[in-house]
XYZ file of C-alpha atoms in Angstrom:
646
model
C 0.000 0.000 0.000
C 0.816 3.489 -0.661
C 1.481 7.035 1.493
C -1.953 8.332 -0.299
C -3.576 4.873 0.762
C -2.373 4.740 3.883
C -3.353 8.422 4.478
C -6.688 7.470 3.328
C -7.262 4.816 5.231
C -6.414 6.609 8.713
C -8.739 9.339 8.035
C -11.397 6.680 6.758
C -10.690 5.112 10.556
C -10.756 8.292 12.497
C -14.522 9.667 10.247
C -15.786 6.045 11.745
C -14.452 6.721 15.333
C -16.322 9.996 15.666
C -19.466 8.548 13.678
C -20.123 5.943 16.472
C -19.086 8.289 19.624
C -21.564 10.885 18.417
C -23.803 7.857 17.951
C -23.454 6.992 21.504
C -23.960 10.619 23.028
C -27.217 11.204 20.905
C -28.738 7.990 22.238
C -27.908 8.337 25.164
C -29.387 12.328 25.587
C -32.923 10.881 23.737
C -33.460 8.243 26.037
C -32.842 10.415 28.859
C -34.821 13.317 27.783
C -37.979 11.789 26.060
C -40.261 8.721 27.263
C -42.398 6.449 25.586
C -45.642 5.542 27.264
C -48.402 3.400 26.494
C -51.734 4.770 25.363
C -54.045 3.364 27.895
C -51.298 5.051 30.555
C -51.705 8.338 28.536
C -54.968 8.467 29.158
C -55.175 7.688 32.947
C -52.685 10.729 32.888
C -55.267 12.727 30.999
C -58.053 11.675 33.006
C -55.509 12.352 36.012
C -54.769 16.007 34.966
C -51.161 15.148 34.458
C -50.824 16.610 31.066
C -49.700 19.689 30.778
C -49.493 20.302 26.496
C -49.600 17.514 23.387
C -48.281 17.890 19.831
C -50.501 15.763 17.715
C -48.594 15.007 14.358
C -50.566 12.412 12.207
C -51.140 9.277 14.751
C -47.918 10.186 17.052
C -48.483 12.269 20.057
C -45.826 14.206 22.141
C -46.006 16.133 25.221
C -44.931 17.058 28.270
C -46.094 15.934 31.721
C -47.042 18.829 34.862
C -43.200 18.153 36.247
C -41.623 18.952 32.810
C -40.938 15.666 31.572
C -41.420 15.329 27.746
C -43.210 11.453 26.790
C -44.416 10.232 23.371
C -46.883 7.689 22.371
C -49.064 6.669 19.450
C -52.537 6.403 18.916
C -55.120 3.964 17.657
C -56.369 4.463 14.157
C -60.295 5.633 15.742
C -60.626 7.454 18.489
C -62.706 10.369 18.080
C -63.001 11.113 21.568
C -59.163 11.989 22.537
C -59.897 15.818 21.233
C -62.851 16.237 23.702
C -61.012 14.150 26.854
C -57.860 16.548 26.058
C -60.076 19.464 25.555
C -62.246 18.870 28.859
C -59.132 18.485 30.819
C -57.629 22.403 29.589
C -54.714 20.513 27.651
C -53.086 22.658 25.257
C -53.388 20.789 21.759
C -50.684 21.602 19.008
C -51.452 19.996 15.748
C -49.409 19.700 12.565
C -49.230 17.607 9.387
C -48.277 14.056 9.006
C -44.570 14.650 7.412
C -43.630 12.619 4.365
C -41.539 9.682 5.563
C -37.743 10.274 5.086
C -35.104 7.335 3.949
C -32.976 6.172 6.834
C -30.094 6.565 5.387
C -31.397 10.256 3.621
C -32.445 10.879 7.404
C -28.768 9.731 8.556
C -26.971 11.901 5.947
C -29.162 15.248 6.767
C -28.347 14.223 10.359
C -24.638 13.855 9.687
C -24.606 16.697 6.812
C -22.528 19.216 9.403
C -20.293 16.746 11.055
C -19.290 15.652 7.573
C -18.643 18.822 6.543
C -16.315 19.984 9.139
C -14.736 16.656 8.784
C -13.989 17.462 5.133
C -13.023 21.180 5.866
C -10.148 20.187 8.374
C -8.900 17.087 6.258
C -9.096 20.247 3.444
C -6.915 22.157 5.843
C -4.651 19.869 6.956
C -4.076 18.621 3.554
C -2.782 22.139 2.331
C -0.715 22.880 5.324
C 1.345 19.715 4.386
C 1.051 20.409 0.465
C 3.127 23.001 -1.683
C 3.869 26.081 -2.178
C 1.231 26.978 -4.846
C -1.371 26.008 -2.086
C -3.549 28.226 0.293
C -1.340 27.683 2.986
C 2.135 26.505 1.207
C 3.381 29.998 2.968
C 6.466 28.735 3.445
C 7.306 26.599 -0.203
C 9.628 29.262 -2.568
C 8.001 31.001 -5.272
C 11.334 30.220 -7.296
C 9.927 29.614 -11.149
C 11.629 26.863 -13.268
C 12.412 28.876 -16.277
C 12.197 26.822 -19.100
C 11.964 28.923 -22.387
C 10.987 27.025 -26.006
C 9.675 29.573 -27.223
C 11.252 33.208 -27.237
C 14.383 32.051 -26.374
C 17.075 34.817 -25.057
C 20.643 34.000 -25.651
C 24.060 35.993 -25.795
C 23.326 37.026 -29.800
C 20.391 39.088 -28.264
C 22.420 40.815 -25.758
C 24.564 44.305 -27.338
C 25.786 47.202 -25.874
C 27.343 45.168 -22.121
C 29.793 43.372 -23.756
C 32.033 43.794 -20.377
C 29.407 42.130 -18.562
C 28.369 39.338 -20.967
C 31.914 38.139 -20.840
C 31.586 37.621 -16.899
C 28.483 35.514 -17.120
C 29.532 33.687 -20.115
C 32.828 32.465 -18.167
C 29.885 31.285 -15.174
C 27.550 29.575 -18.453
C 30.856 27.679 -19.602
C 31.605 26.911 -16.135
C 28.824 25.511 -15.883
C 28.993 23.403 -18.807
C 33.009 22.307 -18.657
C 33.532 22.629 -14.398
C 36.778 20.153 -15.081
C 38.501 22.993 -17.287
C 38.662 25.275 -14.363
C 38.590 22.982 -11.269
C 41.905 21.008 -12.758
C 43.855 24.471 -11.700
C 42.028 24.856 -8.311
C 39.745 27.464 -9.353
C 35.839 27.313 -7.075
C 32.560 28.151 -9.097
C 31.328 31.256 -8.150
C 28.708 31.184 -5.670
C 27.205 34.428 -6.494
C 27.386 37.315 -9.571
C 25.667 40.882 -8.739
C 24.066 42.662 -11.502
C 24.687 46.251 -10.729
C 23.336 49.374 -12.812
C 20.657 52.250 -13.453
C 16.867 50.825 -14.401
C 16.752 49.846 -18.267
C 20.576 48.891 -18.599
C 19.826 45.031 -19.171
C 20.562 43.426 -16.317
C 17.200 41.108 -16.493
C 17.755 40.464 -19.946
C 21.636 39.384 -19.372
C 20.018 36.501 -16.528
C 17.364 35.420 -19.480
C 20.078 35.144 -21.902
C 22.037 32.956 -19.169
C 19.074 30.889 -18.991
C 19.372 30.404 -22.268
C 22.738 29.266 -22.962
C 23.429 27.360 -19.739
C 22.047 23.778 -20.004
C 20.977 23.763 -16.549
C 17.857 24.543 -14.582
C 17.554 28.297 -13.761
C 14.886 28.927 -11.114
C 13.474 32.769 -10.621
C 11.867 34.517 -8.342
C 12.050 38.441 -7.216
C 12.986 39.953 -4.107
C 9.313 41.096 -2.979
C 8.541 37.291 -3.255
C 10.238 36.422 0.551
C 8.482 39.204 2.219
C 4.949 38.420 3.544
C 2.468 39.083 5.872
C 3.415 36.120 8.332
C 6.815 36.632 10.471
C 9.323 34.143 9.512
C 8.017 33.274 5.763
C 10.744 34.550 3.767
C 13.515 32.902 5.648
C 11.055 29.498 5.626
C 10.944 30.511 1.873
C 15.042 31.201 1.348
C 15.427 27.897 2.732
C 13.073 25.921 0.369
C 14.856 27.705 -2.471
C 18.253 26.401 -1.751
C 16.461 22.862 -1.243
C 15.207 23.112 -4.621
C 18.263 24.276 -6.317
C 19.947 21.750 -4.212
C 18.053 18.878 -5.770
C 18.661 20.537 -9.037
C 21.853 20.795 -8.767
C 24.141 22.219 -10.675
C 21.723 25.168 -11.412
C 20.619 28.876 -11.496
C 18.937 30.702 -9.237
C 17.939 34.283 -10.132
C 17.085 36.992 -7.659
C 16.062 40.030 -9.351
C 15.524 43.257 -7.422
C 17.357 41.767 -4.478
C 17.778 45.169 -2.493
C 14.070 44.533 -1.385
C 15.276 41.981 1.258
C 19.145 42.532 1.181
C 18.650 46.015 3.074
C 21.123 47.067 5.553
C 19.842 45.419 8.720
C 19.290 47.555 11.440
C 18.080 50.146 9.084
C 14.420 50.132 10.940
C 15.953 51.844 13.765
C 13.910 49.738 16.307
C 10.356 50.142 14.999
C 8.485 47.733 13.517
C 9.086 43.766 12.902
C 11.989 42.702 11.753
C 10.918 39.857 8.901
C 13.775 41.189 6.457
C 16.407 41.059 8.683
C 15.320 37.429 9.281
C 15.128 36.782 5.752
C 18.491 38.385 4.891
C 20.445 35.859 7.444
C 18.950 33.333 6.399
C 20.427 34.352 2.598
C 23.629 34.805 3.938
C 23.834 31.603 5.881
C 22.171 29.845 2.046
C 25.145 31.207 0.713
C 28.095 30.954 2.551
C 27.279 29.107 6.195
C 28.521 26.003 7.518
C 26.623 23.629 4.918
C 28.290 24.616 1.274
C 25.420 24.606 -1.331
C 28.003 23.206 -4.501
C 27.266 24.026 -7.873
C 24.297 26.841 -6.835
C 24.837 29.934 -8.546
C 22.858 32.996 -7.137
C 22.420 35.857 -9.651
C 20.909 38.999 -8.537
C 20.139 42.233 -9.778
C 20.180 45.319 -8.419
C 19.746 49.251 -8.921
C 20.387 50.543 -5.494
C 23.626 48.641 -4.872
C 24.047 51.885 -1.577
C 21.451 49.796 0.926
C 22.496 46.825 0.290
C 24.002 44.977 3.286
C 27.941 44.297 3.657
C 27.565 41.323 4.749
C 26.176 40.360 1.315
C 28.401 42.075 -0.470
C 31.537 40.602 0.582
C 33.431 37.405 -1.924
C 32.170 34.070 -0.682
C 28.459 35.358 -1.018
C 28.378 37.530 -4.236
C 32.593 36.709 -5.252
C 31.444 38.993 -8.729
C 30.248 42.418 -8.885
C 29.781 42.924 -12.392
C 28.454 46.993 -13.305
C 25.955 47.332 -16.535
C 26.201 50.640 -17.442
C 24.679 52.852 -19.561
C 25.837 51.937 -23.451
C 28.286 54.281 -24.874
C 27.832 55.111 -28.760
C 29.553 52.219 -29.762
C 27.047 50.235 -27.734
C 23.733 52.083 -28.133
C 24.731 51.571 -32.057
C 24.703 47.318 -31.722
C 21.067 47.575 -28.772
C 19.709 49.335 -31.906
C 20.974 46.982 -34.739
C 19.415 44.249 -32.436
C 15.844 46.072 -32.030
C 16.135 47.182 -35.919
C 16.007 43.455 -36.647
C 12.119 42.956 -35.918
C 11.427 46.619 -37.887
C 11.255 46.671 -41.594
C 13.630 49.418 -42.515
C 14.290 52.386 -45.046
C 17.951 52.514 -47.245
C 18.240 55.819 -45.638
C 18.401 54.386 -41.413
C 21.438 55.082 -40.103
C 22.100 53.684 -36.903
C 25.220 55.434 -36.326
C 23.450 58.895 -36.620
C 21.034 57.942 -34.104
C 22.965 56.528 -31.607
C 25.163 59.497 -31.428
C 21.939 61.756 -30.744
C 21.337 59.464 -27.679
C 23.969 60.213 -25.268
C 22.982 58.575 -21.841
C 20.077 56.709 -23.001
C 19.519 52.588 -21.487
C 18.956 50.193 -23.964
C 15.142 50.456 -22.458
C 15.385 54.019 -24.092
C 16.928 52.731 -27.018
C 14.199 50.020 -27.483
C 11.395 52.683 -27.045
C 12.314 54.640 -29.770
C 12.594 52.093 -32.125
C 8.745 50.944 -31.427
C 7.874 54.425 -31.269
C 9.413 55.040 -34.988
C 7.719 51.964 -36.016
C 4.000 53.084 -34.580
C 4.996 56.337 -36.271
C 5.556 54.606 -39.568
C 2.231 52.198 -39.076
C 0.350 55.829 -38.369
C 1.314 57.057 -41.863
C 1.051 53.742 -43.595
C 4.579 53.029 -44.581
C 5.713 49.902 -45.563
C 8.867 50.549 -43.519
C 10.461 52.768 -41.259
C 12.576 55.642 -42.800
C 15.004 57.747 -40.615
C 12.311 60.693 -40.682
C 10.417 58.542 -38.301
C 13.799 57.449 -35.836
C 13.939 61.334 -35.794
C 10.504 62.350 -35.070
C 10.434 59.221 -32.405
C 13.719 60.537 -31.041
C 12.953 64.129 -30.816
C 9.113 62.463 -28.736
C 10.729 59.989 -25.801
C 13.626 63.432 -25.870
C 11.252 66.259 -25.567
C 7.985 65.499 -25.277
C 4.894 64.930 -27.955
C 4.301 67.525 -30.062
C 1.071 69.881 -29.505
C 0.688 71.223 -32.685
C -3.350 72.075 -30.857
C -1.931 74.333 -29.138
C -3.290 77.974 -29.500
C -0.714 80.496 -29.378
C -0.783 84.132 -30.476
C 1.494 85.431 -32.980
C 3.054 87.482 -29.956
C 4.201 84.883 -28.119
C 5.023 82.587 -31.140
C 7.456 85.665 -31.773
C 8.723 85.910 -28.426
C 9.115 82.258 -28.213
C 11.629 82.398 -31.616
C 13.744 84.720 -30.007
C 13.906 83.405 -26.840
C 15.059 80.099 -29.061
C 17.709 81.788 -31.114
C 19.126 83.657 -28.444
C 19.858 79.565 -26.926
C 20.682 78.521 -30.238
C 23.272 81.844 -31.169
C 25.174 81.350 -27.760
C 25.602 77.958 -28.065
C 27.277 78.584 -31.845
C 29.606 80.986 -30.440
C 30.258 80.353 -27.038
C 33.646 78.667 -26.700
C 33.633 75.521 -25.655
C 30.118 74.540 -26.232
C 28.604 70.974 -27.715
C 27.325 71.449 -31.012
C 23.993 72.768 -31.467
C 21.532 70.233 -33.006
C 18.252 71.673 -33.310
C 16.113 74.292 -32.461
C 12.128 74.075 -32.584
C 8.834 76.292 -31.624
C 6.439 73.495 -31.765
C 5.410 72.886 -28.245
C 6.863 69.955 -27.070
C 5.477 68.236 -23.921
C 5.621 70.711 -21.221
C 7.330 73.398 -23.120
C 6.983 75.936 -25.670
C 9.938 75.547 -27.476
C 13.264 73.667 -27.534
C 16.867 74.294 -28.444
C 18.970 70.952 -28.199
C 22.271 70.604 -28.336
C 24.422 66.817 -28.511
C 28.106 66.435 -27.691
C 30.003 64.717 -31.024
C 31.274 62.174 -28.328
C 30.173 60.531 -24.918
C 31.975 62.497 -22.354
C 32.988 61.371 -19.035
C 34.288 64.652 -17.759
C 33.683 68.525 -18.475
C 36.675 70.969 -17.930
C 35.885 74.455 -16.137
C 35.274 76.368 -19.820
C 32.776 74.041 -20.915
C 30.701 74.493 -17.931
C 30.937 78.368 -18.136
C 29.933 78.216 -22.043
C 26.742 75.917 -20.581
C 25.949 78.128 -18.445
C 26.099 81.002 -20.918
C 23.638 79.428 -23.045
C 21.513 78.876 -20.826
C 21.080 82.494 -20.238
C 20.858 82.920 -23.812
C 16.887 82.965 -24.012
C 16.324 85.736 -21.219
C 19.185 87.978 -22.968
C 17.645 87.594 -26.222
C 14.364 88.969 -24.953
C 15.824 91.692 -22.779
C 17.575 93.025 -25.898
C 14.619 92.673 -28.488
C 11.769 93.711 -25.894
C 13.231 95.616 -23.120
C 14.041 94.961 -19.527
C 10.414 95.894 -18.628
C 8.691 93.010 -20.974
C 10.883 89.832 -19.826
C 8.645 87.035 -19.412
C 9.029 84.048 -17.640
C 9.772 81.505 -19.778
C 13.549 81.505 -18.196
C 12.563 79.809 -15.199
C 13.606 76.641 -16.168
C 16.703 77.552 -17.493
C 17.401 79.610 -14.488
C 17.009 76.170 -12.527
C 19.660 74.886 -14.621
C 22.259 77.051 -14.290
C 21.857 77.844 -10.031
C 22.140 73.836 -9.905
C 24.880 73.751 -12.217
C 26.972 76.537 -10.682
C 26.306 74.745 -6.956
C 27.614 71.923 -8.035
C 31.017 74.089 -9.394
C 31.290 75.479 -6.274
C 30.188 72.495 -4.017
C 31.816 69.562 -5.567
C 33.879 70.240 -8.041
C 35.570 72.412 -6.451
C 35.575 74.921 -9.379
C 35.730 78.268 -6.907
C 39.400 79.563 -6.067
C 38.170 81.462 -2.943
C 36.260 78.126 -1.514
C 39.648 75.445 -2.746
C 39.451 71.924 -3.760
C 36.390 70.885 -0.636
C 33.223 69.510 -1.054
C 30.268 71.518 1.082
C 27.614 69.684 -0.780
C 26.043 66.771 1.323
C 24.914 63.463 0.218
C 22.168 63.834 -1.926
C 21.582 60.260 -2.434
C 17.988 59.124 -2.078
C 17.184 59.498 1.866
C 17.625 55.854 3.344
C 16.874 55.627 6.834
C 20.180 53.751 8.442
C 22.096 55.881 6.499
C 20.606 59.617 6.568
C 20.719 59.694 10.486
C 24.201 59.377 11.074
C 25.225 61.939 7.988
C 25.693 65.313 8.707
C 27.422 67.765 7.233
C 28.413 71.623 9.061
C 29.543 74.558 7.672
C 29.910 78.248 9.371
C 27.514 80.877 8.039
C 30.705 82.658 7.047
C 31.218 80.033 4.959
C 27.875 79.513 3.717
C 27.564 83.179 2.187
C 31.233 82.942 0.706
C 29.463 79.698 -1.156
C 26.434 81.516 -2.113
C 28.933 84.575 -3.437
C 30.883 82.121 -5.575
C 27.256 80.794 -7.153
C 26.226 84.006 -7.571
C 29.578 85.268 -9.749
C 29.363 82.302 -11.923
C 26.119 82.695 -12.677
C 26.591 86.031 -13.314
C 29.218 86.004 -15.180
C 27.510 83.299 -17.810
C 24.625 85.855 -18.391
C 27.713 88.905 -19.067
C 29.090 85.932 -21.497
C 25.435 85.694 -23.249
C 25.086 89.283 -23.263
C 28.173 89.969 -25.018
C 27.523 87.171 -27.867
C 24.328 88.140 -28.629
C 24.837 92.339 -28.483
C 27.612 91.557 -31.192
C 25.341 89.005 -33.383
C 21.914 91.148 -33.302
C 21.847 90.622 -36.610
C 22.081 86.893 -36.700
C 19.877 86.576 -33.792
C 16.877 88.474 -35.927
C 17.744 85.987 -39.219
C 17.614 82.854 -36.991
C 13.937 83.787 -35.501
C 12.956 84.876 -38.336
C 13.315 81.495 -39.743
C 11.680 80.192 -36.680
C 8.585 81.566 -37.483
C 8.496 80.714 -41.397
C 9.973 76.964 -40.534
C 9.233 76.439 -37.148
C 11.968 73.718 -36.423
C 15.428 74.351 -38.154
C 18.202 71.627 -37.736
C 21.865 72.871 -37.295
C 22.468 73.240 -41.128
C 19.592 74.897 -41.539
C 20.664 77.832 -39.440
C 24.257 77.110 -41.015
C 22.662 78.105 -44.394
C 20.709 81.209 -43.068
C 23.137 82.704 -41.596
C 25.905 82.221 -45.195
C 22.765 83.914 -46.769
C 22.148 80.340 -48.190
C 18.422 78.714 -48.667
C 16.574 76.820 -46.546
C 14.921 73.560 -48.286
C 12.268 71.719 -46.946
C 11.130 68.528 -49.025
C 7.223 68.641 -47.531
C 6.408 71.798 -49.192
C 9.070 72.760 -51.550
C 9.467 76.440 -49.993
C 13.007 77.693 -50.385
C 13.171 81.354 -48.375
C 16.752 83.278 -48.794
C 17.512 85.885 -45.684
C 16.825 88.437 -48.005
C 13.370 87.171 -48.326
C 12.728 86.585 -44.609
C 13.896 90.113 -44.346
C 11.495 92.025 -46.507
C 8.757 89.326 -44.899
C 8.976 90.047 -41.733
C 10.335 93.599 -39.709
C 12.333 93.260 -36.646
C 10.439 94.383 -33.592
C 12.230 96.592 -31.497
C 11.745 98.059 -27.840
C 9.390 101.052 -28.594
C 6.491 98.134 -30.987
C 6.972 95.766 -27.978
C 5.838 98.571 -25.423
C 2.471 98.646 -27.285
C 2.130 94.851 -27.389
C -0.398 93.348 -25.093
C 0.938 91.078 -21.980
C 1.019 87.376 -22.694
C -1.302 84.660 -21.357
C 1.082 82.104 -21.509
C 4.836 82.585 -21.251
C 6.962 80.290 -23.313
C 9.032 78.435 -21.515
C 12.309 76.794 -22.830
C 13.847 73.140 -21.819
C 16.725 72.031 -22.836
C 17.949 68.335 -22.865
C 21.333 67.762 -21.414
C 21.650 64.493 -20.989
């Protein structure tokens, strides 16, 4: 026999066991409580005035007796003369109808009907306490998922743009598959390999495409899976896991988002439970206690690699630390090859041109804009997807959708032009500035216009000029309207670039240590996300004195970027009215374009064949100047400017 017919067979005993004692404890209260008399005795007790009440129900009679007791008895098939001896005697009669007869057994089953069914609910109960995890009350089975992919396979071909980090996990895959190549020179698998790196950077996809090269099981699960409502589930759960894997071995086991439990313990401060701290030493014990889990590799991932614990950091737990980064061009150039696959594309695509307008984007970014192009395409119709699309999907996930619905007055569509060309003439002459890229009017999410400028390379540092020239362009907007409009009729569409530059020039002063006066210190405190553990014991004290020498030092650079823009623009008036002018006739001109305005050249645009020389846009158009914009009417929305600088 069995477990499942032994089991059966001791719950089959046990339903028969409390079947005959609740037999025996029913009998027993019936005989005690009701007695059955004979009919010539029941009526002597009539005729005796012993009879309190009678329930007559067909040819059965029940009552009770003057002291309480209850008696039963049954009556002859004629008597007609019961009603009046009962009656005579003031005997309270109850009568009711003759009910159908029941089936034993149907009578023993309606009896039995509750016993049975809290019988069957705790058998139910017990039953899933001892069952799995998927069960109501598996709390404590792992939530670990075998991954087993057939279809929509990931492997290392699908992977581009990490290639530092696909080589580390490809040495774990072809440990995996050949452990004698390494073990014959001493060398230990790894026993853990942290994913570190901003959201969007891969790191989920690098574990699928481990999954799919490695030949061995590769269980998942995420970090919010060990925390529940029940104290001591996740480390029940941890524990289950490493059985699994155990069982399974050699295999994966992939933790994604791990910085849910692997907090820094203590980090509650004393309040609350402490069901992650639990959890987390229970990981660490998994991973490195006294019983060695051979040939289980944890992989985790991780964007918030600051909270996690030391104790999990440290080689024998997690012995690799490998970084995903954002791609640089080389890499955001191969992430789009791979997405461009699955798109139907133009002659014209070039993925070199777009990856160099996408400085700092993740290959998430990267993905988006290819299956925005393609809905783009789709909207219009196309059989494929041109580089006019990549463009117009680029400039949307940069800037914003376009709102082309917008109602605007011709007043502020001229202010907003020169507010743009003032950007767009300080960043062609200040020195040291990134190439200008594009300058638009079209409202774009939450602005009214946009200048953008890209760098021709990814840059991992910015020397002292560059910053100034940044910072001059910035101003370039508010100049450009203080010049054209007067002092008096500045709006505030600056605001945002003022935000810019006071955060840039605080960080010159504060931690780059940019200010001669202040000398190579940082006064800027951590301004990492607030994590309590972490916040309380940083502080961070300056004098006042020193205080308003930093605020001094902000204030000079800042002011000394607007005296930069001010200078620029006073000497290139002239270019600054050509370049708005063709604002307003083209509302988005690329670098070239204003190239070509400013050489006298024309402007082509393919859509509508117009071709306007400056001489044209001259006699089209008059430059406003300070006495026509006192008569103009205030504005009742103020353009405001964004620039990306990413």
């Amino acid at each position: 026999m069995n477990s499942s017919g032994k089991n059966l067979a001791i719950w089959v005993v046990v339903a028969l066991v409390l079947v005959i004692v609740f037999n025996m404890f029913e009998g027993g209260k019936r005989d005690v409580k009701t007695a059955n008399v004979a009919y010539s005795e029941f009526l002597k007790l009539v005729e005796s005035d012993n009879i309190s009440d009678v329930s007559i129900v067909g040819r059965t009679i029940t009552g009770h007796l003057d002291d309480g007791t209850k008696f039963s008895t049954y009556t002859p098939p004629n008597d007609p003369s019961l009603i009046d001896k009962l009656t005579r005697k003031n005997v309270i009669i109850k009568s009711a109808p003759e009910e159908e007869a029941v089936s034993p057994l149907l009578g023993l089953f309606l009896n039995w009907l509750p016993m049975l069914l809290f019988i069957g609910i705790w058998i139910f109960f017990m039953r899933q306490m001892q069952g799995g995890g998927s069960r109501t009350l598996g709390f404590g089975r792992s939530k670990a998922k075998l991954l087993t992919e057939k279809q929509g396979k990931v492997t290392f071909k699908d992977v581009a743009g990490v290639d530092e980090a696909k080589e580390e996990l490809e040495e774990v895959v072809e440990y995996l598959k050949n452990p004698i190549k390494f073990q014959r020179l001493g060398g230990k698998i790894p026993k853990g390999v942290l994913l570190v790196g901003p959201p969007g950077t891969g790191k989920t996809l690098i574990a699928r495409a481990v999954a799919g090269e490695a030949n061995v099981p590769f269980f998942t699960i995420s970090g919010s899976d060990f925390v529940e409502m029940f104290v001591g589930v996740g480390a029940s759960r941890v524990r289950d896991m490493f059985e699994q894997g155990k069982k399974n071995s050699p295999c994966i086991i992939f933790v994604d988002e791990i910085d849910a439990v692997g907090r820094h313990r203590g980090a509650g401060l004393g309040g609350g439970n402490d069901e992650r701290e639990q959890t987390l030493n229970q990981l660490l014990v998994e991973m490195d206690g006294f019983e060695t889990n051979e040939g289980v590799i944890l992989i985790a991932a991780t964007n918030r690699p600051d909270v996690l614990d030391p104790a999990l950091l440290r080689p024998g737990r997690f012995d690799r630390q490998v970084v995903v980064p954002n791609p640089d061009i080389m890499g955001r150039e191969k992430i789009l090859k791979v997405h461009m696959k699955k798109v139907p594309l133009a002659p014209d695509v070039n993925a070199r041109t777009i990856a160099r307008g996408t400085p700092g984007f993740s290959g998430a970014d990267l993905a988006n804009i290819v299956n925005e192009a393609a809905l783009l395409a789709a909207r219009k119709n196309k059989k494929n997807v041109s580089m006019e699309e990549f463009e117009e999907a680029k400039d949307k996930v940069m800037m914003g959708s376009e709102r082309r619905s917008m109602v605007m007055t011709e007043d502020e569509k001229e202010k907003t032009a020169y507010h743009e060309a003032g950007h767009a003439l300080v960043m062609l002459y200040a020195k040291g500035h990134e190439p200008l890229h594009k300058v638009t009017i079209i409202p774009r999410g939450r602005a009214l216009g946009v200048t953008m400028w890209l760098p021709e390379r990814d840059k991992l540092a910015h020397t002292f000029n560059e910053l100034n020239a940044q910072l001059a362009s910035l101003f370039g907007g508010r100049i450009a309207e203080e010049l054209i409009y007067g002092k008096e009729n500045i709006t505030t569409g600056a605001g945002n670039d003022i935000q810019q530059a006071t955060n840039l020039a605080k960080r010159m002063v504060k931690e780059f240590g940019f200010s001669d006066k202040l000398g190579p210190l940082r006064y800027e405190s951590n301004q990492e996300e607030i994590f309590l553990g972490h916040s309380v014991a940083q502080q961070t004290n300056i004098s006042d004195e020193t205080a308003r020498l930093i605020d001094t030092e902000i204030k000079h650079l800042v002011e000394s970027g607007e005296l930069k823009a001010k200078e620029i623009i006073t000497s290139k008036l002239k270019e600054l009215h050509i370049i708005a002018k063709g604002l307003l006739e083209f509302e988005t001109l690329s670098a070239e374009d204003i190239t070509n305005l400013l050489k006298g050249k024309k402007v082509k645009r393919e859509d509508n064949g117009n071709s306007e020389s400056v001489d044209e846009l001259k006699k089209k158009t008059k430059t406003p100047n300070k006495s026509t914009a006192d008569k103009k009417k205030p504005l009742s929305s103020v353009p405001i400017t964004v620039k990306n600088t990413t």
